[in-house]
mmCIF file of C-alpha atoms in Angstrom:
data_model
loop_
_atom_site.group_PDB
_atom_site.id
_atom_site.type_symbol
_atom_site.label_atom_id
_atom_site.label_comp_id
_atom_site.label_asym_id
_atom_site.label_seq_id
_atom_site.Cartn_x
_atom_site.Cartn_y
_atom_site.Cartn_z
ATOM 1 C CA MET A 1 -0.143 -0.096 0.209
ATOM 2 C CA ILE A 2 1.328 3.384 -1.096
ATOM 3 C CA PHE A 3 0.762 6.912 1.383
ATOM 4 C CA VAL A 4 0.284 10.068 -0.124
ATOM 5 C CA MET A 5 0.824 13.189 2.500
ATOM 6 C CA ARG A 6 0.788 16.766 2.397
ATOM 7 C CA PHE A 7 2.909 18.106 5.334
ATOM 8 C CA PRO A 8 3.575 22.619 5.928
ATOM 9 C CA ALA A 9 7.096 23.434 6.026
ATOM 10 C CA ILE A 10 7.805 25.502 9.566
ATOM 11 C CA LEU A 11 9.390 28.321 8.436
ATOM 12 C CA ALA A 12 9.582 30.031 11.738
ATOM 13 C CA LEU A 13 9.534 29.669 15.641
ATOM 14 C CA SER A 14 9.943 31.697 18.683
ATOM 15 C CA VAL A 15 7.171 31.239 21.097
ATOM 16 C CA PHE A 16 7.466 31.417 24.770
ATOM 17 C CA CYS A 17 5.542 28.643 26.826
ATOM 18 C CA PRO A 18 5.611 28.425 30.660
ATOM 19 C CA VAL A 19 5.489 24.621 30.541
ATOM 20 C CA VAL A 20 7.448 22.793 27.761
ATOM 21 C CA CYS A 21 8.379 19.377 27.459
ATOM 22 C CA SER A 22 11.935 20.274 26.809
ATOM 23 C CA LEU A 23 12.275 22.189 30.211
ATOM 24 C CA ALA A 24 11.145 19.224 32.187
ATOM 25 C CA ALA A 25 14.459 17.790 33.065
ATOM 26 C CA PHE A 26 15.086 21.030 34.749
ATOM 27 C CA ALA A 27 11.431 21.577 36.161
ATOM 28 C CA HIS A 28 12.520 19.436 39.869
ATOM 29 C CA ALA A 29 15.295 22.008 40.554
ATOM 30 C CA GLY A 30 12.955 24.758 40.474
ATOM 31 C CA ASP A 31 10.867 27.144 38.083
ATOM 32 C CA SER A 32 13.587 29.903 37.513
ATOM 33 C CA ASP A 33 16.256 27.030 37.005
ATOM 34 C CA TRP A 34 15.788 26.602 32.845
ATOM 35 C CA GLN A 35 17.063 29.909 32.161
ATOM 36 C CA LYS A 36 20.523 28.802 33.191
ATOM 37 C CA HIS A 37 20.149 26.420 29.874
ATOM 38 C CA ILE A 38 17.584 28.702 27.343
ATOM 39 C CA LYS A 39 18.084 32.405 26.965
ATOM 40 C CA PRO A 40 14.814 34.329 27.614
ATOM 41 C CA ASN A 41 13.234 35.538 24.248
ATOM 42 C CA ALA A 42 11.307 38.978 23.975
ATOM 43 C CA ALA A 43 8.112 37.006 24.868
ATOM 44 C CA TYR A 44 9.067 35.772 27.942
ATOM 45 C CA LEU A 45 10.970 39.016 29.303
ATOM 46 C CA ARG A 46 7.492 40.538 28.130
ATOM 47 C CA ALA A 47 5.432 38.218 30.391
ATOM 48 C CA LYS A 48 7.349 38.897 33.534
ATOM 49 C CA GLN A 49 6.344 42.358 33.024
ATOM 50 C CA ARG A 50 2.534 41.556 33.998
ATOM 51 C CA PRO A 51 0.918 42.384 37.128
ATOM 52 C CA ALA A 52 0.994 39.249 39.823
ATOM 53 C CA PHE A 53 -1.947 37.118 39.809
ATOM 54 C CA SER A 54 -4.889 37.071 42.797
ATOM 55 C CA MET A 55 -8.009 35.737 43.610
ATOM 56 C CA ALA A 56 -8.991 39.240 44.545
ATOM 57 C CA ASP A 57 -8.698 40.393 41.101
ATOM 58 C CA PRO A 58 -11.933 40.557 39.024
ATOM 59 C CA VAL A 59 -12.641 38.360 36.296
ATOM 60 C CA GLY A 60 -12.478 40.652 33.703
ATOM 61 C CA LEU A 61 -16.086 40.452 32.306
ATOM 62 C CA VAL A 62 -18.592 43.583 31.054
ATOM 63 C CA LEU A 63 -21.170 43.380 34.262
ATOM 64 C CA SER A 64 -23.259 46.035 32.837
ATOM 65 C CA HIS A 65 -26.437 45.227 30.880
ATOM 66 C CA SER A 66 -26.229 48.621 29.155
ATOM 67 C CA GLU A 67 -23.040 48.565 28.772
ATOM 68 C CA LYS A 68 -23.447 45.087 26.838
ATOM 69 C CA GLU A 69 -26.396 46.061 24.563
ATOM 70 C CA GLN A 70 -24.351 49.316 23.267
ATOM 71 C CA GLN A 71 -21.394 46.934 22.550
ATOM 72 C CA ARG A 72 -23.882 44.916 20.567
ATOM 73 C CA GLN A 73 -24.992 47.621 18.559
ATOM 74 C CA ALA A 74 -21.824 48.680 17.996
ATOM 75 C CA ALA A 75 -20.504 44.989 16.812
ATOM 76 C CA GLU A 76 -23.348 45.324 13.839
ATOM 77 C CA THR A 77 -22.401 49.150 13.327
ATOM 78 C CA LEU A 78 -18.771 47.729 12.476
ATOM 79 C CA ARG A 79 -20.146 44.207 10.784
ATOM 80 C CA ALA A 80 -21.280 46.788 8.006
ATOM 81 C CA ALA A 81 -18.609 49.182 8.076
ATOM 82 C CA ILE A 82 -16.146 46.859 7.355
ATOM 83 C CA ALA A 83 -18.217 44.751 4.746
ATOM 84 C CA ALA A 84 -18.867 47.884 3.140
ATOM 85 C CA ALA A 85 -15.123 48.839 3.064
ATOM 86 C CA GLN A 86 -14.438 45.426 1.433
ATOM 87 C CA GLU A 87 -16.969 46.065 -1.588
ATOM 88 C CA ARG A 88 -15.005 49.202 -2.405
ATOM 89 C CA GLY A 89 -11.856 47.796 -2.462
ATOM 90 C CA ASP A 90 -10.206 49.515 1.083
ATOM 91 C CA ARG A 91 -6.851 48.310 1.837
ATOM 92 C CA ARG A 92 -7.090 49.791 5.255
ATOM 93 C CA PHE A 93 -9.663 50.011 7.821
ATOM 94 C CA VAL A 94 -9.246 51.471 11.001
ATOM 95 C CA ILE A 95 -11.625 50.384 14.048
ATOM 96 C CA SER A 96 -12.294 53.126 16.633
ATOM 97 C CA PRO A 97 -11.120 51.991 20.103
ATOM 98 C CA GLY A 98 -13.431 50.454 22.215
ATOM 99 C CA GLN A 99 -15.402 46.857 22.801
ATOM 100 C CA ASP A 100 -17.606 45.348 20.440
ATOM 101 C CA ARG A 101 -19.860 42.325 21.058
ATOM 102 C CA PHE A 102 -21.279 39.678 18.398
ATOM 103 C CA ALA A 103 -24.518 38.440 19.871
ATOM 104 C CA ASP A 104 -25.843 35.195 19.585
ATOM 105 C CA ASN A 105 -23.323 33.012 18.964
ATOM 106 C CA GLN A 106 -22.806 34.549 15.527
ATOM 107 C CA GLY A 107 -19.287 35.345 15.545
ATOM 108 C CA PHE A 108 -17.198 37.625 13.389
ATOM 109 C CA ALA A 109 -15.878 36.222 9.794
ATOM 110 C CA LEU A 110 -13.906 37.826 6.720
ATOM 111 C CA ASN A 111 -14.529 36.269 3.950
ATOM 112 C CA GLU A 112 -12.482 36.023 1.059
ATOM 113 C CA ALA A 113 -10.675 39.289 2.301
ATOM 114 C CA GLU A 114 -7.029 40.414 0.225
ATOM 115 C CA ASP A 115 -4.832 42.889 0.737
ATOM 116 C CA LEU A 116 -6.874 44.078 3.792
ATOM 117 C CA THR A 117 -5.262 45.776 7.000
ATOM 118 C CA LEU A 118 -7.430 46.225 9.791
ATOM 119 C CA VAL A 119 -6.018 48.155 13.200
ATOM 120 C CA ALA A 120 -7.690 46.962 15.649
ATOM 121 C CA GLU A 121 -5.413 48.941 18.609
ATOM 122 C CA ASP A 122 -7.261 49.264 21.789
ATOM 123 C CA VAL A 123 -10.363 47.193 20.417
ATOM 124 C CA THR A 124 -12.037 44.253 22.179
ATOM 125 C CA PHE A 125 -13.988 41.788 20.269
ATOM 126 C CA TRP A 126 -16.650 39.873 22.629
ATOM 127 C CA PHE A 127 -18.190 36.725 21.678
ATOM 128 C CA GLU A 128 -21.103 36.100 23.341
ATOM 129 C CA ARG A 129 -23.344 33.390 23.253
ATOM 130 C CA PRO A 130 -26.813 32.742 25.043
ATOM 131 C CA ALA A 131 -26.665 31.437 28.596
ATOM 132 C CA SER A 132 -28.749 28.430 27.306
ATOM 133 C CA ALA A 133 -26.517 27.402 24.898
ATOM 134 C CA LEU A 134 -23.249 27.206 26.813
ATOM 135 C CA ALA A 135 -22.185 23.890 25.557
ATOM 136 C CA ALA A 136 -23.055 24.673 21.877
ATOM 137 C CA ASP A 137 -20.141 25.299 19.223
ATOM 138 C CA PRO A 138 -18.981 29.021 20.383
ATOM 139 C CA LYS A 139 -18.164 30.989 17.196
ATOM 140 C CA GLY A 140 -15.051 33.241 17.320
ATOM 141 C CA LEU A 141 -13.201 35.422 14.935
ATOM 142 C CA GLU A 142 -12.718 33.597 11.699
ATOM 143 C CA LEU A 143 -10.054 34.454 8.167
ATOM 144 C CA ASN A 144 -11.986 32.451 5.349
ATOM 145 C CA HIS A 145 -10.039 32.124 1.975
ATOM 146 C CA CYS A 146 -8.482 35.368 2.911
ATOM 147 C CA ARG A 147 -4.844 36.678 1.049
ATOM 148 C CA ASN A 148 -2.504 39.133 2.312
ATOM 149 C CA VAL A 149 -4.926 40.379 5.296
ATOM 150 C CA THR A 150 -3.509 41.801 8.480
ATOM 151 C CA ILE A 151 -5.120 42.170 11.970
ATOM 152 C CA ARG A 152 -3.506 44.377 13.913
ATOM 153 C CA GLY A 153 -3.672 45.552 17.917
ATOM 154 C CA LEU A 154 -6.753 43.399 18.681
ATOM 155 C CA ARG A 155 -8.010 41.697 21.821
ATOM 156 C CA SER A 156 -10.662 38.715 21.951
ATOM 157 C CA ASP A 157 -12.900 37.176 24.276
ATOM 158 C CA PHE A 158 -15.770 34.946 25.477
ATOM 159 C CA ASP A 159 -18.601 35.776 27.175
ATOM 160 C CA PRO A 160 -20.164 33.537 29.256
ATOM 161 C CA PRO A 161 -16.700 32.204 30.370
ATOM 162 C CA VAL A 162 -15.486 28.691 28.262
ATOM 163 C CA PHE A 163 -14.782 27.083 31.074
ATOM 164 C CA LEU A 164 -16.081 26.462 34.983
ATOM 165 C CA GLN A 165 -13.538 27.824 37.713
ATOM 166 C CA ALA A 166 -14.098 26.327 41.115
ATOM 167 C CA LYS A 167 -12.176 26.207 44.150
ATOM 168 C CA ILE A 168 -12.034 22.847 46.131
ATOM 169 C CA LEU A 169 -13.695 22.709 49.112
ATOM 170 C CA GLU A 170 -12.890 18.554 49.760
ATOM 171 C CA ILE A 171 -10.880 15.673 48.761
ATOM 172 C CA ASP A 172 -13.551 12.408 48.201
ATOM 173 C CA GLU A 173 -11.091 9.192 47.817
ATOM 174 C CA GLN A 174 -14.402 7.333 48.458
ATOM 175 C CA ALA A 175 -16.240 8.530 45.486
ATOM 176 C CA PRO A 176 -13.824 9.140 44.521
ATOM 177 C CA GLY A 177 -13.787 13.275 43.182
ATOM 178 C CA TYR A 178 -13.726 16.512 44.399
ATOM 179 C CA VAL A 179 -16.247 18.931 45.844
ATOM 180 C CA ILE A 180 -16.017 22.161 44.552
ATOM 181 C CA GLU A 181 -17.924 25.526 44.778
ATOM 182 C CA ILE A 182 -18.213 27.495 41.264
ATOM 183 C CA ASP A 183 -16.903 30.865 41.217
ATOM 184 C CA PRO A 184 -20.169 33.373 41.500
ATOM 185 C CA LEU A 185 -19.148 35.131 37.962
ATOM 186 C CA PHE A 186 -18.570 31.737 36.273
ATOM 187 C CA PRO A 187 -20.929 29.942 34.539
ATOM 188 C CA ASP A 188 -23.036 27.465 37.164
ATOM 189 C CA ALA A 189 -23.553 23.833 35.109
ATOM 190 C CA GLU A 190 -23.625 20.429 35.591
ATOM 191 C CA MET A 191 -20.924 18.974 33.558
ATOM 192 C CA ASP A 192 -20.898 15.925 31.228
ATOM 193 C CA GLY A 193 -17.345 15.034 31.759
ATOM 194 C CA GLY A 194 -14.080 15.655 30.065
ATOM 195 C CA SER A 195 -10.831 16.873 31.180
ATOM 196 C CA TYR A 196 -10.168 19.272 33.870
ATOM 197 C CA PHE A 197 -7.018 21.411 35.068
ATOM 198 C CA LEU A 198 -5.723 21.604 38.812
ATOM 199 C CA TYR A 199 -4.651 25.427 39.772
ATOM 200 C CA ARG A 200 -3.134 26.919 43.211
ATOM 201 C CA ALA A 201 -4.586 29.698 44.724
ATOM 202 C CA ASP A 202 -1.657 31.903 43.382
ATOM 203 C CA GLY A 203 -2.669 31.149 40.045
ATOM 204 C CA GLN A 204 0.440 28.540 39.467
ATOM 205 C CA TRP A 205 -0.604 25.692 37.506
ATOM 206 C CA ILE A 206 -0.038 21.915 39.708
ATOM 207 C CA ARG A 207 1.943 19.885 37.220
ATOM 208 C CA HIS A 208 -0.175 16.758 36.076
ATOM 209 C CA GLY A 209 -0.715 14.659 33.539
ATOM 210 C CA TYR A 210 -3.879 14.878 31.344
ATOM 211 C CA LEU A 211 -7.040 14.232 33.795
ATOM 212 C CA PHE A 212 -10.234 13.301 33.319
ATOM 213 C CA TYR A 213 -13.604 13.527 35.324
ATOM 214 C CA ARG A 214 -16.701 11.387 34.605
ATOM 215 C CA GLU A 215 -19.513 14.192 35.390
ATOM 216 C CA SER A 216 -20.263 16.868 37.809
ATOM 217 C CA LYS A 217 -23.274 17.083 40.031
ATOM 218 C CA ARG A 218 -24.982 19.797 41.693
ATOM 219 C CA ILE A 219 -25.059 19.505 45.437
ATOM 220 C CA GLU A 220 -26.736 22.194 46.260
ATOM 221 C CA GLY A 221 -26.250 26.147 45.368
ATOM 222 C CA ARG A 222 -22.681 26.525 43.583
ATOM 223 C CA LYS A 223 -21.453 23.094 45.226
ATOM 224 C CA HIS A 224 -20.559 20.155 42.693
ATOM 225 C CA ARG A 225 -19.597 17.111 42.861
ATOM 226 C CA VAL A 226 -17.002 16.271 40.161
ATOM 227 C CA LEU A 227 -17.058 12.318 39.884
ATOM 228 C CA LEU A 228 -13.600 10.278 38.761
ATOM 229 C CA ASP A 229 -13.585 7.197 37.505
ATOM 230 C CA ASN A 230 -10.282 5.910 39.905
ATOM 231 C CA THR A 231 -7.911 7.192 42.667
ATOM 232 C CA ARG A 232 -4.725 7.227 40.865
ATOM 233 C CA VAL A 233 -4.206 11.410 40.400
ATOM 234 C CA PHE A 234 -5.035 11.402 44.824
ATOM 235 C CA ALA A 235 -2.169 8.112 44.317
ATOM 236 C CA ALA A 236 0.534 10.203 42.212
ATOM 237 C CA HIS A 237 0.040 13.471 44.386
ATOM 238 C CA ASN A 238 -0.982 12.903 47.495
ATOM 239 C CA HIS A 239 0.428 9.144 48.628
ATOM 240 C CA ASP A 240 3.269 8.473 46.144
ATOM 241 C CA GLU A 241 6.486 8.891 47.906
ATOM 242 C CA ALA A 242 9.093 9.333 45.587
ATOM 243 C CA ASN A 243 7.138 12.632 44.578
ATOM 244 C CA LEU A 244 6.113 13.571 48.146
ATOM 245 C CA GLN A 245 10.251 13.523 48.863
ATOM 246 C CA LEU A 246 10.797 15.180 45.480
ATOM 247 C CA THR A 247 8.662 18.112 45.754
ATOM 248 C CA HIS A 248 8.888 18.603 49.537
ATOM 249 C CA GLY A 249 5.150 17.834 49.900
ATOM 250 C CA ALA A 250 4.601 20.660 47.183
ATOM 251 C CA CYS A 251 3.009 18.333 44.661
ATOM 252 C CA ARG A 252 -0.136 17.721 47.454
ATOM 253 C CA ILE A 253 -3.610 18.364 46.039
ATOM 254 C CA GLY A 254 -6.014 19.453 48.416
ATOM 255 C CA PRO A 255 -9.237 22.139 50.131
ATOM 256 C CA GLY A 256 -7.575 25.351 48.891
ATOM 257 C CA ASP A 257 -7.207 24.524 45.393
ATOM 258 C CA TYR A 258 -8.919 25.326 42.200
ATOM 259 C CA ILE A 259 -10.473 23.319 39.379
ATOM 260 C CA VAL A 260 -11.091 24.287 35.856
ATOM 261 C CA LEU A 261 -13.646 22.387 33.585
ATOM 262 C CA PRO A 262 -13.666 23.486 29.903
ATOM 263 C CA TRP A 263 -16.213 22.912 27.555
ATOM 264 C CA ARG A 264 -14.270 22.034 24.443
ATOM 265 C CA ARG A 265 -16.199 23.258 21.748
ATOM 266 C CA GLY A 266 -15.309 25.339 18.334
ATOM 267 C CA LYS A 267 -12.413 27.813 17.779
ATOM 268 C CA GLY A 268 -11.331 31.058 19.522
ATOM 269 C CA ILE A 269 -9.183 32.119 15.822
ATOM 270 C CA LEU A 270 -10.044 30.372 12.684
ATOM 271 C CA MET A 271 -7.802 30.556 9.944
ATOM 272 C CA TYR A 272 -9.250 28.531 7.012
ATOM 273 C CA ARG A 273 -7.500 28.399 3.960
ATOM 274 C CA CYS A 274 -5.687 31.433 4.074
ATOM 275 C CA GLU A 275 -2.543 32.824 2.771
ATOM 276 C CA SER A 276 0.260 35.308 3.776
ATOM 277 C CA CYS A 277 -1.982 36.988 6.609
ATOM 278 C CA VAL A 278 -0.684 38.392 9.164
ATOM 279 C CA LEU A 279 -2.186 38.691 12.874
ATOM 280 C CA GLU A 280 0.350 40.991 14.751
ATOM 281 C CA ASP A 281 0.014 42.223 18.752
ATOM 282 C CA VAL A 282 -3.119 40.387 18.954
ATOM 283 C CA ASP A 283 -4.731 39.024 22.498
ATOM 284 C CA GLU A 284 -6.795 36.041 22.730
ATOM 285 C CA TYR A 285 -7.836 36.032 26.324
ATOM 286 C CA ALA A 286 -9.994 32.935 25.641
ATOM 287 C CA SER A 287 -11.018 30.023 23.130
ATOM 288 C CA PRO A 288 -13.484 27.535 23.380
ATOM 289 C CA GLY A 289 -11.454 25.107 21.672
ATOM 290 C CA MET A 290 -8.042 25.353 20.189
ATOM 291 C CA GLY A 291 -6.870 28.795 20.461
ATOM 292 C CA ILE A 292 -5.804 29.665 17.124
ATOM 293 C CA LEU A 293 -6.697 26.563 14.296
ATOM 294 C CA GLU A 294 -4.767 27.276 10.840
ATOM 295 C CA TYR A 295 -6.253 24.850 8.595
ATOM 296 C CA GLN A 296 -5.496 24.102 4.879
ATOM 297 C CA GLY A 297 -4.618 26.404 2.178
ATOM 298 C CA LYS A 298 -1.315 27.784 0.853
ATOM 299 C CA GLY A 299 -0.505 28.914 4.166
ATOM 300 C CA GLY A 300 2.647 30.888 5.070
ATOM 301 C CA ASN A 301 0.852 33.078 7.362
ATOM 302 C CA VAL A 302 2.837 35.134 10.333
ATOM 303 C CA TYR A 303 1.502 35.430 13.808
ATOM 304 C CA ARG A 304 3.949 38.283 15.192
ATOM 305 C CA ARG A 305 3.586 39.283 19.337
ATOM 306 C CA VAL A 306 0.316 36.819 19.183
ATOM 307 C CA ARG A 307 -0.500 36.316 23.084
ATOM 308 C CA ILE A 308 -2.926 33.627 24.057
ATOM 309 C CA MET A 309 -3.173 33.696 27.611
ATOM 310 C CA PRO A 310 -5.831 34.639 30.117
ATOM 311 C CA PRO A 311 -6.344 38.512 30.668
ATOM 312 C CA PRO A 312 -3.852 40.181 33.018
ATOM 313 C CA GLY A 313 -5.380 41.549 35.864
ATOM 314 C CA THR A 314 -8.233 38.955 36.068
ATOM 315 C CA ARG A 315 -8.366 35.730 38.540
ATOM 316 C CA ARG A 316 -9.134 33.802 35.808
ATOM 317 C CA LEU A 317 -6.831 30.650 35.644
ATOM 318 C CA HIS A 318 -7.271 29.614 32.338
ATOM 319 C CA ALA A 319 -7.858 30.314 28.513
ATOM 320 C CA CYS A 320 -7.798 27.382 25.887
ATOM 321 C CA ALA A 321 -9.979 24.537 25.736
ATOM 322 C CA ALA A 322 -7.930 22.878 23.390
ATOM 323 C CA ASP A 323 -4.352 23.402 21.633
ATOM 324 C CA GLY A 324 -2.965 26.816 21.961
ATOM 325 C CA PHE A 325 -1.779 27.031 18.209
ATOM 326 C CA HIS A 326 -2.623 24.212 15.709
ATOM 327 C CA ASN A 327 -1.527 24.049 12.530
ATOM 328 C CA ALA A 328 -2.999 21.263 10.051
ATOM 329 C CA GLN A 329 -2.441 20.678 5.943
ATOM 330 C CA THR A 330 -1.305 23.920 4.937
ATOM 331 C CA ASP A 331 1.045 24.155 1.886
ATOM 332 C CA ARG A 332 3.513 26.245 4.003
ATOM 333 C CA GLY A 333 3.954 26.421 7.723
ATOM 334 C CA PRO A 334 3.480 29.273 10.037
ATOM 335 C CA HIS A 335 5.666 32.300 11.498
ATOM 336 C CA LEU A 336 5.183 32.185 14.839
ATOM 337 C CA ILE A 337 7.511 35.128 16.157
ATOM 338 C CA GLU A 338 8.002 36.521 19.755
ATOM 339 C CA CYS A 339 4.472 34.619 20.621
ATOM 340 C CA GLU A 340 3.219 33.569 24.243
ATOM 341 C CA ILE A 341 0.970 30.588 25.118
ATOM 342 C CA THR A 342 -0.242 30.024 28.392
ATOM 343 C CA GLY A 343 -3.199 28.555 30.099
ATOM 344 C CA THR A 344 -4.299 25.545 27.211
ATOM 345 C CA SER A 345 -5.949 22.096 27.806
ATOM 346 C CA ASP A 346 -3.960 20.624 25.321
ATOM 347 C CA ASP A 347 -0.609 21.107 23.128
ATOM 348 C CA PHE A 348 0.950 24.684 23.327
ATOM 349 C CA VAL A 349 1.608 24.071 19.587
ATOM 350 C CA ASN A 350 0.889 21.011 17.283
ATOM 351 C CA LEU A 351 2.090 21.332 13.615
ATOM 352 C CA HIS A 352 1.312 18.479 11.371
ATOM 353 C CA GLY A 353 -0.183 17.018 8.045
ATOM 354 C CA HIS A 354 -2.156 14.041 6.992
ATOM 355 C CA PHE A 355 -1.449 10.566 5.313
ATOM 356 C CA GLY A 356 -4.255 9.702 2.729
ATOM 357 C CA VAL A 357 -4.497 6.197 1.225
ATOM 358 C CA VAL A 358 -3.506 5.627 -2.569
ATOM 359 C CA TRP A 359 -6.776 2.860 -3.043
ATOM 360 C CA HIS A 360 -5.853 1.987 -6.862
ATOM 361 C CA LYS A 361 -3.506 2.712 -9.597
ATOM 362 C CA LEU A 362 -5.603 3.315 -12.633
ATOM 363 C CA ASP A 363 -2.927 4.009 -14.966
ATOM 364 C CA ALA A 364 0.474 5.383 -15.351
ATOM 365 C CA ARG A 365 -1.483 9.000 -14.580
ATOM 366 C CA ARG A 366 -3.916 8.597 -12.533
ATOM 367 C CA TYR A 367 -4.774 7.028 -9.018
ATOM 368 C CA ILE A 368 -7.501 6.512 -6.670
ATOM 369 C CA ILE A 369 -6.605 8.361 -3.435
ATOM 370 C CA GLY A 370 -8.590 8.497 -0.507
ATOM 371 C CA GLN A 371 -9.405 12.340 0.376
ATOM 372 C CA GLU A 372 -10.613 11.857 3.797
ATOM 373 C CA ASN A 373 -7.614 13.012 5.919
ATOM 374 C CA LEU A 374 -6.617 15.159 3.443
ATOM 375 C CA GLY A 375 -8.600 17.981 3.305
ATOM 376 C CA GLU A 376 -9.542 19.730 0.280
ATOM 377 C CA LEU A 377 -7.434 19.402 -2.551
ATOM 378 C CA SER A 378 -6.554 22.114 -5.390
ATOM 379 C CA SER A 379 -5.139 21.733 -8.786
ATOM 380 C CA GLY A 380 -1.593 22.115 -8.668
ATOM 381 C CA GLU A 381 -0.983 20.995 -5.387
ATOM 382 C CA LEU A 382 2.321 18.924 -4.717
ATOM 383 C CA LEU A 383 1.463 15.688 -3.015
ATOM 384 C CA THR A 384 4.511 13.287 -1.555
ATOM 385 C CA PHE A 385 4.168 9.261 -1.871
ATOM 386 C CA TYR A 386 5.387 6.929 0.454
ATOM 387 C CA ASP A 387 5.527 3.262 0.953
ATOM 388 C CA ASP A 388 3.442 2.538 3.798
ATOM 389 C CA GLU A 389 5.909 -0.518 5.676
ATOM 390 C CA THR A 390 8.854 1.285 5.487
ATOM 391 C CA VAL A 391 7.941 4.796 5.014
ATOM 392 C CA GLU A 392 10.476 5.257 1.872
ATOM 393 C CA ARG A 393 9.443 8.372 -0.222
ATOM 394 C CA LEU A 394 8.582 7.254 -3.514
ATOM 395 C CA GLY A 395 8.248 10.347 -4.994
ATOM 396 C CA LYS A 396 6.368 13.518 -5.633
ATOM 397 C CA ALA A 397 3.724 14.450 -7.999
ATOM 398 C CA ARG A 398 1.379 17.477 -8.541
ATOM 399 C CA LEU A 399 -2.201 17.488 -8.610
ATOM 400 C CA THR A 400 -3.630 18.248 -12.354
ATOM 401 C CA SER A 401 -6.991 17.266 -11.941
ATOM 402 C CA ARG A 402 -9.823 15.789 -9.710
ATOM 403 C CA ALA A 403 -12.819 13.669 -10.817
#
């Protein structure tokens, strides 16, 4: 059998991620020891200038109903103005500073835009969904089939938050699970299960593997019980003598720690079949799934000083419900330059292609290829062929036509 693959070339990567696999060897010696081995980049130095985390800080949401309504009206006015600018062929559009709220889970999309710069300095886009649709597929910012589009200075966020944040009141090793109390400014909902994440009250992530819970059930008010399938997390953190000795007991989990339960739906920023687009000085404070999903197309997009993180000066612990930055099936890979990614539920950065299967050779120039994993193929795309057993590269060919 023969495999066929399209794979993006990685062009540039300069990203600060607070916890990275390559730094694990230094983790036991203290958080700062990695600096002895790796020179801090500009993103790290900028991150160190942010204010210290405090649970006494606000959540960073707009609470006034009248302000929200003004922001909704502003967003619809802006949507129409940008559409008109595209129609006129404008190459530059400056968004007035302020907060624009895209309501009813509509999100905001640029479709087939070309040679356009959006200046959004001191601008926040709020992506809002009804409280009745907390577990829906939240819509955020989308660039679809765009070329040479630049967005500069934007901040994006979701309301309501895309995860539950709660204080741990009790550890129950019999049930097993946690008794928690949800923060009053986060959604109060029973959850169907998924991954969860643990933090200290000072905002530090508790180092742990990928953890799952079965469901959460309300006890009373905002007090809930999070049910687990087993006690492995307690065994590793509270009873493993090697871990306790290595961390001097700092690995323990108990009352007073915090838990985050995300919904894993949608995307915060979607770059679909885009080419040579730029996000510059963009802050993404929340995402219901991938922070940035770059999918298919010619690629070569640039992400300069993009930060995916909880908003500074707030008590939010988490940012993304899935990967921070995820690239798949672009012809050229991304440039990530002086970016920061933190508070994710999965990989910080994930760059990959996909294999498809050559089902049948019709003649010297025609093949039947299983396309499902390859995405949308266009004429002229370069495909690489491999032997399925040895992974030996057999050659390359350009797609000239499709049946």
